[in-house]
Coordinates of C-alpha atoms and ligand atoms in Angstrom, one line a residue:
M8 CA 12.5 21.1 5.2
Q9 CA 14.0 18.6 7.6
L10 CA 12.2 15.3 8.0
D11 CA 13.1 13.2 11.1
I12 CA 11.5 9.9 10.3
A13 CA 10.4 7.0 12.5
M14 CA 9.8 3.9 10.5
I15 CA 7.5 1.1 11.9
G16 CA 8.5 -1.9 9.7
F17 CA 11.9 -2.3 8.0
G18 CA 11.1 -5.1 5.6
H19 CA 11.2 -5.2 1.8
V20 CA 9.6 -1.8 1.4
G21 CA 11.3 -0.1 4.3
R22 CA 14.7 -1.1 3.2
A23 CA 14.0 -0.2 -0.4
L24 CA 12.8 3.2 0.8
V25 CA 16.1 3.9 2.7
R26 CA 18.1 2.8 -0.3
L27 CA 16.1 5.0 -2.6
M28 CA 16.5 8.0 -0.3
Q29 CA 20.2 7.4 0.1
R30 CA 20.5 7.3 -3.7
K31 CA 18.4 10.4 -4.2
S32 CA 19.7 12.3 -1.2
D33 CA 21.5 15.1 -3.2
E34 CA 18.6 15.5 -5.6
L35 CA 16.1 15.7 -2.6
R36 CA 18.2 18.5 -1.0
E37 CA 19.1 20.4 -4.1
R38 CA 15.8 20.2 -6.1
H39 CA 13.3 19.8 -3.3
N40 CA 15.0 21.4 -0.3
L41 CA 14.4 18.2 1.6
T42 CA 16.9 16.9 4.2
W43 CA 16.2 13.8 6.2
R44 CA 17.3 11.5 9.0
I45 CA 15.9 8.2 10.1
T46 CA 15.7 8.7 13.9
G47 CA 13.7 5.5 14.8
I48 CA 13.2 2.0 13.3
S49 CA 10.9 -0.6 14.8
T50 CA 10.6 -4.2 13.6
G51 CA 9.0 -7.4 14.8
R52 CA 11.9 -9.8 15.1
H53 CA 14.9 -7.5 14.5
G54 CA 14.3 -5.2 17.5
L55 CA 14.0 -1.4 17.8
A56 CA 16.4 1.5 17.6
A57 CA 16.0 5.2 18.1
D58 CA 18.6 8.0 18.1
P59 CA 17.6 11.7 18.2
N60 CA 20.8 12.4 16.2
G61 CA 19.9 10.1 13.4
L62 CA 20.6 6.4 12.9
D63 CA 23.4 5.0 10.8
V64 CA 21.0 3.5 8.2
G65 CA 23.7 1.9 6.1
A66 CA 24.8 -0.1 9.1
A67 CA 21.1 -0.8 10.1
L68 CA 20.5 -2.2 6.6
L69 CA 23.5 -4.6 6.9
V70 CA 22.5 -5.7 10.3
V71 CA 18.8 -6.5 9.4
E72 CA 19.7 -8.1 6.1
S73 CA 22.2 -10.4 7.9
G74 CA 19.4 -11.4 10.4
G75 CA 20.8 -9.4 13.3
K76 CA 19.1 -7.1 15.8
L77 CA 19.0 -3.3 15.8
D78 CA 19.3 -2.9 19.6
H79 CA 23.0 -2.0 19.3
F80 CA 22.0 1.3 17.7
H81 CA 19.4 2.2 20.3
R82 CA 20.0 5.4 22.3
L83 CA 16.7 5.8 24.2
P84 CA 16.6 2.9 26.7
E85 CA 13.3 4.0 28.1
V86 CA 11.7 3.4 24.7
R87 CA 10.9 -0.3 24.1
D88 CA 7.9 -0.4 21.9
N89 CA 6.1 1.2 19.0
L90 CA 3.8 3.6 20.8
P91 CA 6.5 4.9 23.2
L92 CA 8.7 5.4 20.1
I93 CA 6.0 7.4 18.4
R94 CA 5.4 9.5 21.5
S95 CA 9.1 10.0 22.3
G96 CA 9.4 13.1 20.2
V97 CA 12.4 11.6 18.3
A98 CA 10.7 12.1 14.9
N99 CA 8.3 14.6 13.2
T100 CA 7.1 12.0 10.6
L101 CA 5.8 8.4 11.0
V102 CA 6.3 6.0 8.1
E103 CA 4.0 3.0 8.7
L104 CA 5.4 -0.1 6.8
S105 CA 4.4 -2.9 9.2
T106 CA 2.6 -6.1 8.1
L107 CA -1.0 -5.8 6.9
N108 CA -3.7 -7.1 9.1
P109 CA -6.8 -7.0 6.8
Q110 CA -9.2 -8.1 9.6
T111 CA -8.6 -5.1 11.9
G112 CA -5.9 -2.9 10.4
Q113 CA -4.1 -3.2 13.8
P114 CA -1.6 -2.4 15.2
A115 CA -0.9 0.0 12.3
L116 CA -4.2 1.9 12.9
D117 CA -3.1 2.7 16.5
H118 CA 0.3 3.8 15.3
C119 CA -1.2 6.3 12.9
R120 CA -3.7 7.6 15.5
A121 CA -0.9 8.0 18.1
A122 CA 1.4 9.8 15.6
L123 CA -1.3 12.3 14.6
D124 CA -2.3 12.9 18.2
V125 CA 1.3 14.0 19.1
G126 CA 1.4 16.2 16.0
M127 CA 3.5 14.0 13.6
H128 CA 2.8 13.8 9.9
V129 CA 1.9 10.3 8.8
V130 CA 2.8 8.3 5.6
T131 CA 1.6 4.7 5.3
A132 CA 1.9 2.0 2.6
N133 CA 0.0 -0.3 5.0
K134 CA -3.7 -0.5 3.8
G135 CA -5.0 -1.6 7.2
P136 CA -5.4 1.9 8.6
L137 CA -7.2 3.1 5.4
A138 CA -9.6 0.2 5.2
H139 CA -10.5 0.4 8.9
G140 CA -10.1 4.1 9.9
Y141 CA -9.7 6.3 6.9
R142 CA -12.3 8.9 7.9
E143 CA -11.2 9.1 11.5
L144 CA -7.5 9.5 10.5
R145 CA -8.3 12.1 7.8
D146 CA -10.3 14.1 10.3
R147 CA -7.6 13.8 13.0
A148 CA -5.0 15.0 10.5
A149 CA -7.2 18.0 9.6
V150 CA -7.7 19.0 13.2
K151 CA -4.0 18.7 14.0
R152 CA -3.1 20.4 10.7
R153 CA -0.8 17.5 9.9
A154 CA -0.2 15.6 6.6
F155 CA -1.6 12.1 6.1
F156 CA -0.6 10.4 2.9
F157 CA -1.0 6.8 1.7
E158 CA -0.1 6.7 -2.1
S159 CA 1.4 3.2 -2.0
T160 CA -1.6 1.5 -0.4
V161 CA -3.1 0.8 -3.9
M162 CA -1.0 0.3 -7.1
D163 CA 2.3 1.0 -5.3
G164 CA 4.0 4.1 -6.7
S165 CA 1.3 5.0 -9.3
P166 CA -0.1 8.5 -8.4
I167 CA -3.7 7.6 -7.9
F168 CA -4.4 9.6 -4.7
A169 CA -2.2 12.5 -5.7
A170 CA -4.1 12.7 -9.0
A171 CA -7.4 12.7 -7.0
R172 CA -6.0 15.5 -4.7
E173 CA -4.8 17.7 -7.5
G174 CA -6.0 17.2 -11.0
L175 CA -9.3 15.4 -10.3
Q176 CA -10.8 18.0 -7.9
G177 CA -14.3 18.7 -9.1
A178 CA -14.8 15.3 -10.7
D179 CA -17.2 12.8 -9.1
L180 CA -16.2 9.2 -9.3
L181 CA -19.2 7.1 -10.4
S182 CA -17.6 3.6 -10.7
F183 CA -14.3 1.8 -11.1
R184 CA -13.1 -1.6 -12.3
A185 CA -9.6 -2.9 -11.5
I186 CA -7.1 -5.7 -11.3
L187 CA -5.2 -4.9 -8.1
N188 CA -3.7 -8.2 -6.8
S189 CA -0.5 -9.4 -8.3
T190 CA -0.5 -12.8 -6.7
T191 CA -3.8 -13.9 -8.2
N192 CA -2.9 -12.3 -11.5
F193 CA 0.3 -14.3 -11.6
I194 CA -1.5 -17.6 -10.6
L195 CA -4.3 -17.2 -13.2
T196 CA -1.7 -16.4 -15.9
A197 CA 0.3 -19.5 -15.0
M198 CA -2.9 -21.7 -15.0
E199 CA -3.8 -20.6 -18.6
T200 CA -1.1 -23.0 -19.8
G201 CA -2.6 -26.0 -17.9
T202 CA -0.6 -25.6 -14.7
S203 CA -2.7 -26.7 -11.7
F204 CA -3.8 -24.2 -9.0
D205 CA -1.5 -25.8 -6.3
E206 CA 1.5 -25.8 -8.7
A207 CA 0.8 -22.2 -9.7
V208 CA 0.7 -21.2 -6.0
R209 CA 4.0 -23.0 -5.5
Q210 CA 5.6 -21.1 -8.5
A211 CA 4.3 -17.8 -7.1
Q212 CA 5.8 -18.6 -3.7
A213 CA 9.1 -19.6 -5.3
M214 CA 9.3 -16.3 -7.1
G215 CA 8.5 -14.3 -3.9
V216 CA 5.1 -13.1 -5.4
A217 CA 3.0 -15.2 -2.9
E218 CA 3.2 -15.4 0.9
A219 CA 3.8 -18.8 2.6
D220 CA 0.1 -18.6 3.5
P221 CA -1.4 -17.3 0.3
S222 CA -5.0 -17.1 1.6
N223 CA -5.0 -13.3 1.9
D224 CA -4.5 -13.1 -1.9
V225 CA -6.2 -16.2 -3.3
D226 CA -9.4 -15.7 -1.2
G227 CA -9.6 -12.1 -2.4
W228 CA -8.9 -10.4 1.0
D229 CA -6.1 -8.2 -0.4
A230 CA -8.3 -7.2 -3.4
A231 CA -11.3 -6.5 -1.1
T232 CA -9.1 -4.4 1.2
K233 CA -7.8 -2.3 -1.8
T234 CA -11.4 -2.0 -3.1
A235 CA -12.5 -0.6 0.3
V236 CA -9.6 1.8 0.4
L237 CA -10.5 3.2 -3.0
V238 CA -14.1 3.5 -2.1
N239 CA -13.4 5.2 1.2
V240 CA -10.9 7.7 -0.3
L241 CA -12.2 8.4 -3.8
M242 CA -16.0 7.9 -3.3
E243 CA -16.5 9.2 0.3
G244 CA -17.6 5.6 1.3
D245 CA -17.1 4.0 4.7
L246 CA -16.4 0.3 3.9
R247 CA -14.5 -2.4 5.7
P248 CA -13.0 -5.3 3.7
T249 CA -15.8 -7.6 5.0
D250 CA -18.4 -5.3 3.4
V251 CA -17.1 -6.1 -0.1
D252 CA -18.9 -9.0 -1.9
R253 CA -15.9 -11.3 -2.3
T254 CA -15.1 -14.4 -4.2
G255 CA -11.5 -15.6 -4.5
I256 CA -9.9 -17.8 -7.2
R257 CA -9.9 -21.2 -5.5
G258 CA -12.8 -22.3 -7.7
V259 CA -11.1 -21.4 -11.0
T260 CA -9.6 -24.4 -12.8
P261 CA -7.2 -24.6 -15.8
Q262 CA -10.1 -26.1 -17.8
M263 CA -12.2 -22.9 -17.1
L264 CA -9.3 -20.7 -18.2
Q265 CA -8.8 -22.7 -21.4
A266 CA -12.5 -22.7 -22.1
A267 CA -12.6 -19.0 -21.7
M268 CA -9.6 -18.7 -24.1
A269 CA -11.4 -20.7 -26.7
K270 CA -14.1 -18.0 -26.6
N271 CA -11.4 -15.2 -26.9
Q272 CA -11.7 -14.4 -23.2
R273 CA -9.4 -14.5 -20.2
I274 CA -10.4 -14.8 -16.5
K275 CA -9.2 -12.1 -14.1
L276 CA -9.9 -11.3 -10.5
L277 CA -11.8 -8.0 -10.9
C278 CA -12.4 -5.4 -8.3
R279 CA -15.5 -3.3 -9.0
A280 CA -17.4 -0.4 -7.3
W281 CA -20.4 1.5 -8.6
R282 CA -23.1 3.8 -7.3
E283 CA -26.7 2.7 -7.2
G284 CA -28.6 5.8 -6.0
D285 CA -27.0 6.7 -2.6
I286 CA -25.5 3.2 -2.1
I287 CA -22.1 2.2 -3.2
K288 CA -22.0 -1.5 -4.4
T289 CA -18.7 -3.4 -4.5
R290 CA -17.6 -6.8 -5.7
V291 CA -14.3 -8.8 -6.0
A292 CA -14.7 -11.9 -8.1
P293 CA -13.1 -13.8 -11.0
E294 CA -14.7 -12.7 -14.2
P295 CA -14.2 -13.3 -18.0
V296 CA -12.8 -10.3 -20.0
S297 CA -12.6 -10.1 -23.7
V298 CA -9.1 -10.4 -25.2
T299 CA -9.8 -7.1 -26.9
D300 CA -10.2 -5.4 -23.5
P301 CA -7.0 -3.8 -22.2
F302 CA -7.6 -5.7 -18.9
A303 CA -6.8 -8.9 -20.8
L304 CA -3.3 -7.7 -21.4
V305 CA -2.6 -7.1 -17.7
T306 CA -0.7 -10.2 -16.6
K307 CA 1.7 -11.4 -13.9
T308 CA 2.4 -8.6 -11.4
D309 CA 1.0 -5.7 -13.4
S310 CA -2.2 -3.9 -12.4
I311 CA -4.8 -1.7 -13.9
L312 CA -7.5 0.7 -12.7
R313 CA -10.2 2.2 -14.9
L314 CA -12.1 5.1 -13.3
S315 CA -15.4 6.5 -14.6
F316 CA -16.3 10.1 -13.5
D317 CA -19.3 12.3 -14.2
V318 CA -17.0 14.5 -16.3
L319 CA -14.4 12.0 -17.6
P320 CA -16.1 8.8 -18.8
G321 CA -13.0 6.7 -18.8
L322 CA -9.5 7.2 -17.2
T323 CA -7.3 4.2 -17.1
I324 CA -4.0 3.8 -15.1
V325 CA -1.8 0.8 -15.8
E326 CA 1.2 -0.1 -13.7
E327 CA 4.0 -2.4 -14.9
G328 CA 6.9 -3.9 -13.0
A329 CA 5.4 -3.5 -9.5
G330 CA 7.5 -4.4 -6.5
A331 CA 9.1 -3.1 -3.3
E332 CA 11.0 -0.5 -5.2
T333 CA 7.9 1.0 -6.9
T334 CA 6.2 1.0 -3.5
A335 CA 9.1 2.7 -1.9
F336 CA 8.9 5.4 -4.6
G337 CA 5.2 6.0 -3.7
V338 CA 6.3 6.5 0.0
L339 CA 9.0 8.9 -1.1
A340 CA 6.5 10.9 -3.2
D341 CA 4.4 11.1 -0.1
L342 CA 7.3 12.3 2.0
L343 CA 7.9 15.1 -0.6
A344 CA 4.2 16.0 -0.2
V345 CA 4.7 16.1 3.6
A346 CA 7.6 18.5 3.0
R347 CA 5.4 20.7 0.8
H348 CA 2.7 20.6 3.5
M349 CA 5.2 21.7 6.1
A350 CA 6.2 24.6 3.9
T351 CA 2.6 26.0 3.7
Ligands
NAP419 N1 5.8 -5.3 -0.9 C1 5.1 -4.5 -1.7 O1 5.4 -4.3 -2.9 C2 4.0 -3.7 -1.1 C3 3.1 -3.0 -2.0 C4 2.1 -2.1 -1.4 C5 1.9 -2.1 0.0 N2 2.7 -2.8 0.8 C6 2.5 -2.8 2.2 O2 3.7 -2.2 2.8 C7 3.9 -2.8 4.1 C8 5.3 -3.4 4.2 O3 5.4 -4.4 3.2 P1 6.8 -5.3 3.1 O4 6.7 -5.9 1.7 O5 7.9 -4.4 3.4 O6 6.5 -6.3 4.2 P2 7.6 -7.2 5.0 O7 8.9 -7.4 4.1 O8 6.9 -8.4 5.5 O9 8.1 -6.3 6.2 C9 7.2 -6.0 7.3 C10 8.0 -5.3 8.3 O10 7.1 -5.0 9.4 C11 7.8 -5.4 10.6 N3 6.7 -5.7 11.6 C12 5.7 -6.6 11.6 N4 4.9 -6.4 12.7 C13 5.5 -5.3 13.4 C14 5.1 -4.7 14.6 N5 4.0 -5.0 15.3 N6 5.9 -3.6 15.0 C15 7.0 -3.2 14.3 N7 7.3 -3.8 13.1 C16 6.6 -4.9 12.7 C17 8.6 -6.7 10.2 O11 9.6 -6.9 11.2 P3 10.3 -8.4 11.2 O12 10.7 -8.8 9.9 O13 11.5 -8.1 12.1 O14 9.4 -9.3 11.9 C18 9.1 -6.2 8.9 O15 10.2 -5.3 9.2 C19 2.8 -3.8 4.3 O16 1.7 -3.3 5.0 C20 2.3 -4.1 2.9 O17 1.0 -4.6 2.8 C21 3.7 -3.6 0.3

């Protein structure tokens, strides 16, 4: 199968994806019958480039990483923006890796809609479209008989949605409990040794774990968005991030963490969903967990998801060492699933 890929977003994940695909190019061709070209790249500040014959991605990486613009590589002068790029026919697959907008999911939601409408397959690591338009996108993809995959939106490269599509068919998800936000996990771990909240945020920013504006993480928006995505995809829900009962970690102090430790507990930002009759309840909030609970061992940028099904009482997935590379792997796994979909 030949994938001609248009990438919207060429930041940490986009560049890690291209490096991973370059590294695995022979393996992809020989073991998976997958050949690929990047025929379009769109960014915010680094311009846009499209070439139906395939872009020189090695050169594009160097240009963007040295702060330059991609315009020099552009071969379709009539294409100046994301939607025209998607509609230009230059690619058969969209990879959506632009910045998350947790309030609306835009403009990524419109990128996914437009791509499916013109018959492209869609892979996104951006949670926005899933939290604000999952049902609609899933149905559009079905009508158009195109693939729509999003493994990296929650727990990066860990195969949660692939497991749900394949090995968990026939199991009904009743509830889940999870730690899904690296930044708050890192901050809470640092505060256990007496570090103040502000200093822990500064440390997280210095290590590249927290954004310059950490509010998406510390106020629980990222965790609420992931909770909504899991509910929408795995529990047939229809939630937006604002529907999740949400408390961030600004009210947690080092004293509270140390008092919890004295009682053999740790405080974690937990994401929960559970069924009450026909209703799905959700909550994101800091909660104590016993030190004997596997959740207590999840520190720094690791994450954990415990799923409880009607037929499997407890299935737990733990991810260690998350980052742009593990996210890029989830996108690559989705691209392989696109190739399998094209072959059917
Ligand atoms: N980093 C992770 O480990 C991780 C894990 C799971 C999911 N994700 C999701 O994956 C996506 C990418 O993450 P990242 O870490 O690569 O982010 P990033 O480094 O901030 O890169 C974002 C990219 O999107 C571009 N962009 C922003 N607005 C755009 C627009 N309107 N049109 C075209 N391009 C636009 C940016 O361009 P400029 O830089 O030129 O402005 C940049 O290339 C996000 O949605 C994120 O939530 C990331």
